[in-house]
Coordinates of N, CA and C in Angstrom, one line a residue:
M30 N 0.9 -1.3 0.0 CA 0.1 0.0 -0.1 C 0.9 1.2 -0.1
D31 N 0.7 2.2 -1.0 CA 1.5 3.4 -0.9 C 1.0 4.4 0.0
H32 N 1.9 5.4 0.1 CA 1.8 6.4 1.2 C 0.4 7.4 1.0
R33 N 0.2 7.5 -0.3 CA -1.1 8.4 -0.5 C -2.4 7.8 -0.3
T34 N -2.5 6.4 -0.5 CA -3.6 5.6 0.0 C -3.8 5.6 1.3
T35 N -2.8 5.4 2.2 CA -2.9 5.3 3.7 C -3.4 6.7 4.1
K36 N -2.8 7.8 3.6 CA -3.2 9.2 3.9 C -4.6 9.4 3.8
T37 N -5.1 9.0 2.4 CA -6.4 9.2 2.0 C -7.4 8.5 3.0
K38 N -7.0 7.1 3.4 CA -7.8 6.4 4.3 C -8.0 7.1 5.6
R39 N -6.9 7.6 6.1 CA -6.8 8.4 7.3 C -7.8 9.6 7.4
L40 N -7.6 10.3 6.3 CA -8.5 11.6 6.1 C -10.0 11.1 6.0
L41 N -10.3 10.2 5.2 CA -11.7 9.7 5.2 C -12.2 9.2 6.5
R42 N -11.4 8.5 7.3 CA -11.9 8.0 8.6 C -12.1 9.2 9.6
K43 N -11.2 10.1 9.6 CA -11.4 11.3 10.4 C -12.7 12.1 10.0
Y44 N -12.9 12.3 8.6 CA -14.0 12.9 8.2 C -15.3 12.3 8.7
F45 N -15.5 10.8 8.6 CA -16.6 10.3 8.9 C -16.9 10.0 10.4
Q46 N -15.7 10.0 11.1 CA -15.8 9.9 12.7 C -16.3 11.2 13.2
Q47 N -16.0 12.3 12.7 CA -16.3 13.7 13.2 C -17.2 14.5 12.2
P48 N -18.4 14.3 12.3 CA -19.2 15.1 11.4 C -18.9 16.5 11.1
P49 N -18.8 17.1 10.0 CA -18.4 18.6 9.8 C -19.4 19.6 10.7
K50 N -18.7 20.7 10.9 CA -19.5 21.7 11.6 C -20.6 22.2 10.8
T51 N -20.6 22.2 9.4 CA -21.7 22.5 8.6 C -23.0 21.8 8.9
F52 N -22.8 20.4 9.1 CA -24.0 19.5 9.5 C -24.6 20.1 10.7
F53 N -23.9 20.3 11.7 CA -24.5 20.6 13.1 C -25.1 22.2 13.1
L54 N -24.4 22.9 12.2 CA -24.9 24.4 11.9 C -26.3 24.2 11.2
C55 N -26.4 23.5 10.1 CA -27.7 23.4 9.4 C -28.7 22.7 10.2
A56 N -28.3 21.5 11.1 CA -29.2 21.0 12.0 C -29.7 22.0 13.1
G57 N -28.9 22.6 13.6 CA -29.3 23.6 14.6 C -30.2 24.7 14.1
W58 N -30.1 25.3 12.9 CA -31.1 26.2 12.3 C -32.5 25.3 12.0
A59 N -32.3 24.2 11.6 CA -33.6 23.4 11.3 C -34.4 23.2 12.5
F60 N -33.5 22.8 13.6 CA -34.3 22.5 14.9 C -34.9 23.8 15.5
L61 N -34.2 25.0 15.3 CA -34.7 26.2 15.8 C -35.8 26.6 15.0
A62 N -35.9 26.5 13.8 CA -37.1 26.7 12.8 C -38.2 25.9 13.3
L63 N -37.9 24.8 13.5 CA -39.2 23.8 13.9 C -39.6 24.2 15.4
A64 N -38.8 24.7 16.2 CA -39.2 25.3 17.5 C -40.0 26.5 17.5
F65 N -39.6 27.2 16.5 CA -40.4 28.6 16.3 C -41.9 28.2 15.7
I66 N -41.9 27.2 14.7 CA -43.1 26.8 14.3 C -44.1 26.1 15.5
G67 N -43.3 25.5 16.3 CA -44.0 24.8 17.5 C -44.6 25.7 18.5
V68 N -44.1 27.0 18.4 CA -44.9 28.0 19.2 C -46.4 28.1 18.8
F69 N -46.5 28.0 17.6 CA -47.9 28.2 16.9 C -48.7 26.9 16.6
V70 N -48.1 25.8 16.5 CA -48.6 24.6 16.2 C -48.7 23.7 17.5
P71 N -50.0 23.3 17.8 CA -50.1 22.5 19.0 C -49.4 21.2 18.8
L72 N -49.0 20.6 19.9 CA -48.4 19.3 19.9 C -47.0 19.0 19.2
L73 N -46.4 20.4 18.7 CA -45.1 20.3 18.2 C -44.2 20.8 19.4
P74 N -43.3 19.9 19.9 CA -42.7 20.3 21.3 C -41.6 21.5 21.0
T75 N -41.8 22.5 21.5 CA -40.8 23.7 21.2 C -39.6 23.5 22.2
T76 N -39.8 23.1 23.5 CA -38.6 23.1 24.3 C -37.6 22.1 24.0
P77 N -38.0 20.7 23.6 CA -36.8 19.8 23.3 C -36.2 20.2 22.0
L78 N -37.0 20.9 21.1 CA -36.2 21.4 19.8 C -35.3 22.4 20.1
I79 N -35.6 23.3 21.0 CA -34.6 24.3 21.4 C -33.4 23.7 22.2
I80 N -33.6 22.7 23.0 CA -32.4 22.0 23.5 C -31.5 21.3 22.6
V81 N -32.2 20.6 21.6 CA -31.3 20.0 20.6 C -30.9 21.0 19.6
A82 N -31.4 22.1 19.4 CA -30.8 23.2 18.6 C -29.6 23.8 19.3
A83 N -29.6 24.1 20.7 CA -28.6 24.5 21.5 C -27.4 23.6 21.4
A84 N -27.7 22.3 21.4 CA -26.7 21.1 21.5 C -25.9 21.3 20.1
C85 N -26.6 21.5 19.0 CA -26.0 21.5 17.6 C -25.1 22.8 17.5
F86 N -25.7 23.8 18.1 CA -24.9 25.2 17.9 C -23.6 24.9 18.8
S87 N -23.7 24.2 19.8 CA -22.5 24.0 20.7 C -21.3 23.4 20.0
R88 N -21.8 22.7 18.9 CA -20.8 22.0 18.2 C -20.4 22.7 16.8
S89 N -21.1 23.8 16.5 CA -20.8 24.4 15.2 C -20.6 25.8 15.3
S90 N -21.4 26.7 16.2 CA -21.4 28.0 16.2 C -21.5 28.6 17.6
K91 N -20.5 29.0 18.1 CA -20.4 29.5 19.4 C -21.4 30.7 19.6
Q92 N -21.3 31.6 18.6 CA -22.1 32.7 18.6 C -23.5 32.5 18.6
M93 N -24.0 31.5 18.0 CA -25.6 31.2 18.2 C -25.9 30.5 19.4
E94 N -25.0 29.7 19.9 CA -25.0 29.1 21.2 C -25.2 30.0 22.3
T95 N -24.3 31.1 22.2 CA -24.3 32.1 23.2 C -25.6 32.9 23.1
W96 N -26.0 33.1 22.0 CA -27.2 34.0 21.7 C -28.4 33.2 22.3
L97 N -28.7 31.9 22.1 CA -29.6 31.1 22.8 C -29.4 31.2 24.3
L98 N -28.2 31.0 24.9 CA -28.0 30.9 26.3 C -28.4 32.3 26.9
R99 N -28.3 33.4 26.2 CA -28.4 34.7 26.8 C -29.9 35.2 26.4
H100 N -30.6 34.3 25.7 CA -32.0 34.7 25.3 C -32.8 35.0 26.5
P101 N -33.7 35.9 26.5 CA -34.4 36.2 27.7 C -35.5 35.1 27.9
E102 N -36.0 34.5 27.0 CA -37.0 33.4 27.2 C -36.4 32.0 27.4
F103 N -35.4 31.8 26.7 CA -34.8 30.4 26.7 C -33.5 30.2 27.6
G104 N -32.9 31.3 27.8 CA -31.6 31.2 28.4 C -31.6 30.6 29.8
N105 N -32.3 31.0 30.8 CA -32.3 30.3 32.0 C -32.7 28.9 31.9
F106 N -33.6 28.6 31.2 CA -34.0 27.2 30.9 C -33.0 26.4 30.4
L107 N -32.2 26.8 29.4 CA -31.3 26.0 28.8 C -30.1 25.9 29.7
I108 N -29.8 26.9 30.4 CA -28.6 26.8 31.6 C -29.1 25.7 32.4
N109 N -30.2 25.8 33.0 CA -30.7 24.8 34.0 C -30.7 23.4 33.3
W110 N -31.1 23.3 32.2 CA -31.1 22.0 31.7 C -29.7 21.4 31.6
R111 N -28.8 22.2 31.1 CA -27.3 21.8 31.0 C -26.6 21.5 32.3
M112 N -26.9 22.4 33.3 CA -26.2 22.2 34.5 C -26.9 21.1 35.5
Y113 N -28.3 21.0 35.5 CA -28.8 20.2 36.4 C -29.9 19.2 35.7
G114 N -30.1 19.3 34.5 CA -31.0 18.3 33.9 C -32.5 18.9 34.4
A115 N -32.8 20.1 34.6 CA -33.9 20.7 35.4 C -34.9 21.1 34.2
I116 N -36.2 20.9 34.5 CA -37.2 21.4 33.7 C -38.2 22.1 34.4
P117 N -38.7 23.3 34.0 CA -39.6 24.1 34.8 C -40.9 23.3 35.1
T118 N -41.4 23.6 36.1 CA -42.8 23.0 36.7 C -43.8 23.3 35.6
K119 N -43.8 24.6 35.2 CA -44.8 24.9 34.0 C -44.8 23.9 32.9
G120 N -43.5 23.7 32.5 CA -43.2 22.9 31.4 C -43.7 21.4 31.6
K121 N -43.5 21.0 32.9 CA -43.9 19.7 33.2 C -45.3 19.4 33.1
W122 N -46.1 20.5 33.6 CA -47.6 20.3 33.6 C -48.1 20.6 32.2
L123 N -47.4 21.3 31.4 CA -47.9 21.5 29.9 C -47.6 20.3 29.2
A124 N -46.5 19.5 29.4 CA -46.3 18.2 28.9 C -47.3 17.3 29.1
F125 N -47.7 17.2 30.5 CA -48.8 16.3 31.0 C -50.0 16.6 30.2
I126 N -50.5 17.9 30.2 CA -51.8 18.3 29.7 C -51.8 18.0 28.1
G127 N -50.6 18.2 27.6 CA -50.5 17.9 26.0 C -50.7 16.3 25.7
C128 N -50.1 15.6 26.7 CA -50.1 14.1 26.5 C -51.5 13.6 26.6
I129 N -52.2 14.1 27.9 CA -53.6 13.6 28.0 C -54.4 14.0 27.0
S130 N -54.2 15.4 26.5 CA -55.1 15.9 25.4 C -54.9 15.0 24.1
G131 N -53.7 14.8 23.8 CA -53.4 14.0 22.5 C -53.9 12.5 22.7
F132 N -53.8 11.9 24.0 CA -54.3 10.6 24.1 C -55.9 10.6 24.0
L133 N -56.5 11.5 24.6 CA -58.0 11.6 24.5 C -58.4 11.8 22.9
I134 N -57.7 12.7 22.4 CA -58.1 12.8 20.9 C -57.7 11.7 20.1
F135 N -56.8 10.9 20.4 CA -56.4 9.5 19.7 C -57.5 8.6 20.0
I136 N -58.0 8.4 21.3 CA -59.0 7.5 21.6 C -60.4 7.8 20.9
L137 N -60.7 9.1 21.0 CA -62.0 9.6 20.6 C -62.2 9.6 19.0
G138 N -61.1 10.0 18.5 CA -61.1 10.2 17.0 C -60.8 8.8 16.3
K139 N -60.0 7.9 16.9 CA -59.6 6.7 16.1 C -60.6 5.5 16.6
Q140 N -60.7 5.5 17.8 CA -61.5 4.4 18.6 C -60.8 3.0 18.3
P141 N -59.5 3.1 18.9 CA -58.7 1.9 18.6 C -59.1 0.9 19.4
G142 N -58.4 -0.4 19.3 CA -58.7 -1.7 20.1 C -57.8 -1.4 21.4
W143 N -58.1 -2.3 22.3 CA -57.2 -2.3 23.6 C -55.7 -2.4 23.5
P144 N -55.3 -3.3 22.6 CA -53.9 -3.4 22.5 C -53.2 -2.1 22.1
L145 N -53.7 -1.4 21.1 CA -53.2 -0.1 20.5 C -53.4 1.0 21.7
I146 N -54.4 1.0 22.4 CA -54.6 1.8 23.5 C -53.4 1.7 24.4
I147 N -53.1 0.4 24.8 CA -52.1 0.2 25.8 C -50.7 0.6 25.5
I148 N -50.4 0.3 24.1 CA -49.2 0.7 23.4 C -49.0 2.4 23.5
V149 N -50.0 3.0 23.0 CA -49.9 4.3 23.0 C -49.8 4.9 24.4
A150 N -50.6 4.5 25.4 CA -50.5 4.8 26.9 C -49.2 4.7 27.4
V151 N -48.6 3.5 27.1 CA -47.2 3.4 27.7 C -46.1 4.3 27.0
G152 N -46.5 4.4 25.5 CA -45.6 5.3 24.8 C -45.6 6.7 25.3
M153 N -46.7 7.2 25.9 CA -46.8 8.5 26.4 C -46.4 8.6 27.9
L154 N -46.5 7.5 28.6 CA -46.4 7.5 30.0 C -44.8 7.5 30.3
I155 N -44.0 6.9 29.5 CA -42.5 6.6 29.8 C -41.8 8.0 29.6
P156 N -42.2 8.9 28.6 CA -41.7 10.3 28.6 C -42.1 11.1 29.7
L157 N -43.5 11.0 30.1 CA -43.9 11.7 31.4 C -43.2 11.3 32.6
I158 N -42.9 10.0 32.8 CA -42.3 9.7 34.1 C -40.8 10.3 34.1
Y159 N -40.1 10.3 32.9 CA -38.9 11.0 32.8 C -39.0 12.5 33.1
I160 N -39.9 13.1 32.5 CA -40.1 14.5 32.6 C -40.3 14.9 34.1
F161 N -41.2 14.0 34.8 CA -41.6 14.3 36.3 C -40.6 14.0 37.2
T162 N -39.5 13.2 36.8 CA -38.4 12.8 37.7 C -37.2 13.8 37.5
R163 N -37.3 14.7 36.6 CA -36.2 15.6 36.6 C -36.4 16.7 37.6
P164 N -35.4 17.4 38.1 CA -35.5 18.3 39.0 C -36.3 19.6 38.4
S165 N -36.9 20.5 39.2 CA -37.4 21.6 38.7 C -36.3 22.8 38.6
C166 N -36.6 23.7 37.7 CA -35.5 24.8 37.4 C -35.3 25.6 38.7
L167 N -34.0 26.1 38.7 CA -33.5 26.9 39.7 C -33.5 28.4 39.1
K168 N -33.5 29.5 39.9 CA -33.4 30.7 39.4 C -31.9 31.0 39.3
I169 N -31.4 31.4 38.0 CA -30.1 31.5 37.6 C -29.8 33.1 37.7
P170 N -28.8 33.6 38.3 CA -28.5 35.0 38.3 C -28.4 35.5 36.8
S171 N -28.8 36.7 36.6 CA -28.7 37.2 35.2 C -27.4 37.8 34.8
A172 N -26.4 37.4 35.3 CA -25.0 37.9 34.9 C -24.8 37.3 33.6
P173 N -24.1 38.1 32.6 CA -23.8 37.7 31.3 C -22.8 36.5 31.3
L174 N -22.9 35.7 30.4 CA -22.0 34.5 30.4 C -20.6 34.9 30.4
G175 N -19.7 34.1 31.2 CA -18.3 34.4 31.0 C -18.0 35.3 32.3
E176 N -18.9 36.0 32.7 CA -18.5 36.9 33.9 C -18.9 36.2 35.2
K177 N -18.1 36.7 36.2 CA -18.4 36.0 37.5 C -18.9 37.1 38.5

C-alpha cells in the first residue's frame, strides 16, 4: 500500500468519525425553525427542539449558542437543563396536559382496540415519567455568560 492511499484512508476515517460543523450548523437552524413553528402549532414540542438546537450550535457556532443561552426566554431554561437536567414546573404540567389531550383525541377520534390503546398509553407514560423525575428549574442570576 502506498503512502497516498494510507493518507487518504486516514482523512476519510477522520471525516466520517467527526461530522463537519456545517452539518451541526444546518441541523441547529432546522431545529430552531421547527421550535419557532412549534410556538404556533399545538403538539409540536418547542422546548426539546430548542435544547437540540442549542446542542447542535455548541458543536458548530459559539455565537448562536451564546445567543440562545443569553436569550431572555430560553436562556435560564437552557442553562438549568445543561447544569442540572432541570425542567420548569410549568413545562412539566404543559407536557402532561399535552399528552392527556393527545391521548383523548387519539381514543375519541380513532376508536382503537385495547392493544393499541395500551401501546400508546405506555408510549406517552414513559416520557412523562422521565419529565416528572427531573428536578425543577432553579433561578439563575442574570450575569452575562463568562462573567463572575
